[in-house]
């Protein structure tokens, strides 16, 4: 059984948001067009408390995009984004949420960031996503969302480690940095990642 994972398609990661991915809105019609072809659709939602330690604003004298050590882990400092219950944390109003059966929130612990939809960055706590998918007999996951080189990348890494057949839908993702994303795709392919375009997928997966 196949699941579509929609990673962090939230206002703050879209043009006009506080941590926008340039051109990120191009993925919205792609995701909406393919989401009825899967047995299950799940979304993740970056969901930070206002005092989250990944925000530069919570570290006196530190700048956005600086890297610090946070409890033994390298942490990039981001602009405030996806603050719980803010408009920026909401899913894009242009994303069709009807097929989405479950939403997994992450980044809720102020002391640790969580790029992957499966685990926090220290692999200390699970979100429950892997067990949820297994409970629904899912063996293959297809990834879309934002940002390709951060949260989609780390979700793919964990999906492979969890033993799911893992595919990234290239035009269903948009990274902050295209060349970094291409390097990361090469690395993921060496771990077993598959890559398809939405057009290729439409030829193999019938619309329901
Ligand atoms: C993300 C940076 C910080 C993402 C989340 O969804 O890619 N990036 N928090
Ligand atoms: Zn975040």
Short mmCIF file of C-alpha atoms and ligand atoms in Angstrom, two decimals:
data_model
loop_
_atom_site.label_atom_id
_atom_site.label_comp_id
_atom_site.label_asym_id
_atom_site.label_seq_id
_atom_site.Cartn_x
_atom_site.Cartn_y
_atom_site.Cartn_z
CA UNK A 1 0.00 0.00 0.00
CA UNK A 2 1.19 3.45 -0.91
CA UNK A 3 1.12 6.65 1.14
CA UNK A 4 1.66 10.22 -0.01
CA UNK A 5 3.49 12.31 2.62
CA UNK A 6 2.99 16.07 2.30
CA UNK A 7 5.75 17.77 4.28
CA UNK A 8 5.24 21.23 5.83
CA UNK A 9 3.20 22.92 3.06
CA UNK A 10 2.55 25.86 5.38
CA UNK A 11 2.21 29.59 4.76
CA UNK A 12 5.56 30.49 6.35
CA UNK A 13 7.43 28.29 3.83
CA UNK A 14 5.56 29.77 0.85
CA UNK A 15 6.14 33.11 -0.90
CA UNK A 16 5.18 35.90 1.54
CA UNK A 17 5.99 33.72 4.58
CA UNK A 18 8.75 34.31 7.14
CA UNK A 19 10.97 31.44 5.88
CA UNK A 20 9.79 31.26 2.29
CA UNK A 21 11.08 28.82 -0.30
CA UNK A 22 11.34 30.75 -3.60
CA UNK A 23 8.83 29.31 -6.07
CA UNK A 24 7.43 26.97 -3.42
CA UNK A 25 3.87 27.62 -4.59
CA UNK A 26 4.61 25.75 -7.86
CA UNK A 27 4.24 22.45 -5.98
CA UNK A 28 0.64 23.12 -4.86
CA UNK A 29 -1.14 22.16 -8.13
CA UNK A 30 1.21 19.14 -8.47
CA UNK A 31 0.27 17.77 -5.04
CA UNK A 32 -3.44 18.50 -5.58
CA UNK A 33 -3.37 16.68 -8.93
CA UNK A 34 -1.86 13.42 -7.62
CA UNK A 35 -3.23 13.09 -4.10
CA UNK A 36 -6.18 10.89 -5.12
CA UNK A 37 -3.82 8.19 -6.42
CA UNK A 38 -2.67 6.92 -3.02
CA UNK A 39 -4.11 4.52 -0.44
CA UNK A 40 -3.36 7.06 2.29
CA UNK A 41 -2.38 10.73 2.45
CA UNK A 42 -0.65 12.17 5.52
CA UNK A 43 0.64 15.71 6.14
CA UNK A 44 3.28 16.99 8.54
CA UNK A 45 3.07 20.41 10.17
CA UNK A 46 6.02 22.31 11.67
CA UNK A 47 4.48 23.52 14.95
CA UNK A 48 6.81 25.51 17.20
CA UNK A 49 6.09 27.18 20.55
CA UNK A 50 7.05 30.92 20.48
CA UNK A 51 10.19 30.29 22.59
CA UNK A 52 11.54 27.59 20.26
CA UNK A 53 15.34 27.36 20.42
CA UNK A 54 15.66 27.09 16.64
CA UNK A 55 14.61 30.75 16.41
CA UNK A 56 17.51 33.26 16.28
CA UNK A 57 15.23 35.63 18.23
CA UNK A 58 15.59 33.37 21.29
CA UNK A 59 19.42 33.71 21.35
CA UNK A 60 20.72 37.16 22.34
CA UNK A 61 23.40 38.43 19.95
CA UNK A 62 22.86 35.68 17.37
CA UNK A 63 21.90 36.20 13.74
CA UNK A 64 19.46 34.33 11.54
CA UNK A 65 21.14 31.45 9.60
CA UNK A 66 24.07 31.26 12.06
CA UNK A 67 24.86 27.76 13.30
CA UNK A 68 25.12 27.10 17.03
CA UNK A 69 25.49 24.06 19.28
CA UNK A 70 22.13 23.24 20.89
CA UNK A 71 22.41 20.52 23.56
CA UNK A 72 25.16 18.81 21.56
CA UNK A 73 23.54 19.11 18.11
CA UNK A 74 24.40 21.58 15.34
CA UNK A 75 21.43 23.94 14.99
CA UNK A 76 20.85 26.50 12.24
CA UNK A 77 19.08 29.55 13.65
CA UNK A 78 15.97 30.36 11.68
CA UNK A 79 13.67 33.36 11.57
CA UNK A 80 10.56 32.83 13.72
CA UNK A 81 8.31 30.53 11.68
CA UNK A 82 5.36 28.16 12.06
CA UNK A 83 4.51 29.40 15.54
CA UNK A 84 1.69 27.28 16.98
CA UNK A 85 -1.75 28.55 15.96
CA UNK A 86 -0.34 31.46 13.91
CA UNK A 87 -1.44 32.14 10.35
CA UNK A 88 2.07 31.23 9.15
CA UNK A 89 1.71 27.74 10.63
CA UNK A 90 -1.50 27.05 8.73
CA UNK A 91 -1.48 24.86 5.64
CA UNK A 92 -1.65 26.79 2.39
CA UNK A 93 -5.28 27.64 1.61
CA UNK A 94 -4.46 26.39 -1.91
CA UNK A 95 -3.55 22.89 -0.70
CA UNK A 96 -6.42 20.42 -0.99
CA UNK A 97 -6.64 18.99 2.56
CA UNK A 98 -9.67 16.75 1.85
CA UNK A 99 -7.63 13.59 1.15
CA UNK A 100 -5.40 14.12 4.22
CA UNK A 101 -6.31 11.49 6.84
CA UNK A 102 -3.85 12.49 9.55
CA UNK A 103 -1.58 15.37 10.47
CA UNK A 104 1.68 14.79 12.34
CA UNK A 105 2.97 17.86 14.18
CA UNK A 106 6.67 18.28 14.89
CA UNK A 107 9.05 20.78 16.45
CA UNK A 108 6.78 21.16 19.48
CA UNK A 109 9.58 20.66 22.06
CA UNK A 110 11.28 24.04 22.49
CA UNK A 111 14.69 22.45 23.24
CA UNK A 112 15.11 20.40 20.06
CA UNK A 113 14.34 20.90 16.37
CA UNK A 114 12.60 18.30 14.24
CA UNK A 115 13.19 18.35 10.50
CA UNK A 116 12.02 14.81 9.80
CA UNK A 117 8.34 13.95 10.13
CA UNK A 118 9.42 10.69 11.86
CA UNK A 119 11.82 11.80 14.63
CA UNK A 120 13.37 14.88 16.24
CA UNK A 121 16.90 15.81 15.07
CA UNK A 122 18.53 13.84 17.90
CA UNK A 123 16.35 10.78 17.25
CA UNK A 124 15.29 11.05 20.89
CA UNK A 125 11.53 10.92 20.33
CA UNK A 126 9.39 9.54 17.55
CA UNK A 127 6.32 11.33 16.21
CA UNK A 128 4.56 7.97 15.83
CA UNK A 129 4.41 8.31 12.05
CA UNK A 130 6.28 5.06 11.27
CA UNK A 131 3.98 2.96 13.49
CA UNK A 132 0.92 4.75 12.11
CA UNK A 133 1.96 3.93 8.53
CA UNK A 134 2.73 0.30 9.41
CA UNK A 135 -0.63 0.03 11.15
CA UNK A 136 -2.23 1.05 7.86
CA UNK A 137 -0.22 -1.60 5.93
CA UNK A 138 1.83 1.02 4.11
CA UNK A 139 5.11 -0.25 2.68
CA UNK A 140 5.84 2.56 0.18
CA UNK A 141 5.99 6.29 0.84
CA UNK A 142 6.05 9.09 -1.73
CA UNK A 143 7.36 12.45 -0.54
CA UNK A 144 6.36 15.97 -1.49
CA UNK A 145 6.63 19.34 0.24
CA UNK A 146 8.92 22.00 1.66
CA UNK A 147 11.71 22.51 2.02
CA UNK A 148 13.20 19.83 -0.24
CA UNK A 149 16.73 20.13 1.14
CA UNK A 150 15.70 20.25 4.81
CA UNK A 151 12.50 18.61 5.99
CA UNK A 152 11.80 16.48 2.90
CA UNK A 153 15.44 15.31 2.88
CA UNK A 154 15.46 14.31 6.57
CA UNK A 155 12.05 12.64 6.25
CA UNK A 156 13.34 10.59 3.29
CA UNK A 157 16.45 9.58 5.25
CA UNK A 158 14.32 8.32 8.15
CA UNK A 159 11.79 6.62 5.83
CA UNK A 160 14.63 4.63 4.23
CA UNK A 161 16.06 3.77 7.65
CA UNK A 162 12.60 2.62 8.78
CA UNK A 163 12.53 0.24 5.81
CA UNK A 164 9.88 1.92 3.66
CA UNK A 165 10.25 1.88 -0.08
CA UNK A 166 10.85 5.63 -0.51
CA UNK A 167 10.27 7.84 -3.54
CA UNK A 168 10.66 11.60 -3.88
CA UNK A 169 8.34 13.28 -6.38
CA UNK A 170 10.76 15.86 -7.76
CA UNK A 171 8.29 18.48 -8.98
CA UNK A 172 6.27 18.00 -5.77
CA UNK A 173 9.16 19.42 -3.71
CA UNK A 174 11.01 22.73 -3.71
CA UNK A 175 14.30 23.30 -1.85
CA UNK A 176 15.90 26.45 -0.44
CA UNK A 177 19.06 25.57 -2.40
CA UNK A 178 18.74 23.58 -5.64
CA UNK A 179 22.38 22.48 -5.88
CA UNK A 180 22.45 21.31 -2.25
CA UNK A 181 19.21 19.41 -2.91
CA UNK A 182 20.74 17.69 -5.96
CA UNK A 183 23.71 16.53 -3.87
CA UNK A 184 21.36 15.25 -1.20
CA UNK A 185 19.28 13.37 -3.80
CA UNK A 186 22.44 11.65 -5.05
CA UNK A 187 23.29 10.62 -1.48
CA UNK A 188 19.73 9.36 -0.85
CA UNK A 189 19.74 7.36 -4.10
CA UNK A 190 22.83 5.51 -2.85
CA UNK A 191 20.70 4.50 0.15
CA UNK A 192 17.89 3.22 -2.07
CA UNK A 193 15.79 6.32 -2.76
CA UNK A 194 13.72 6.37 -5.95
CA UNK A 195 12.93 9.60 -7.76
CA UNK A 196 10.00 10.25 -10.12
CA UNK A 197 8.23 13.20 -11.68
CA UNK A 198 4.49 13.64 -11.14
CA UNK A 199 3.97 12.98 -14.88
CA UNK A 200 5.76 9.61 -14.60
CA UNK A 201 3.70 8.78 -11.53
CA UNK A 202 0.44 9.57 -13.32
CA UNK A 203 1.34 6.94 -15.91
CA UNK A 204 1.89 4.22 -13.32
CA UNK A 205 -0.65 5.01 -10.59
CA UNK A 206 -4.29 5.10 -11.73
CA UNK A 207 -6.55 7.90 -10.53
CA UNK A 208 -9.24 6.61 -8.13
C1 LIG B 1 11.95 23.54 7.87
C2 LIG B 1 13.65 24.90 8.57
C3 LIG B 1 13.09 24.98 9.84
C4 LIG B 1 11.34 22.75 6.75
C5 LIG B 1 11.39 23.58 9.13
O1 LIG B 1 10.13 22.44 6.81
O2 LIG B 1 12.07 22.45 5.77
N1 LIG B 1 13.09 24.18 7.60
N2 LIG B 1 11.95 24.30 10.10
ZN1 LIG B 2 10.88 24.72 11.90
#
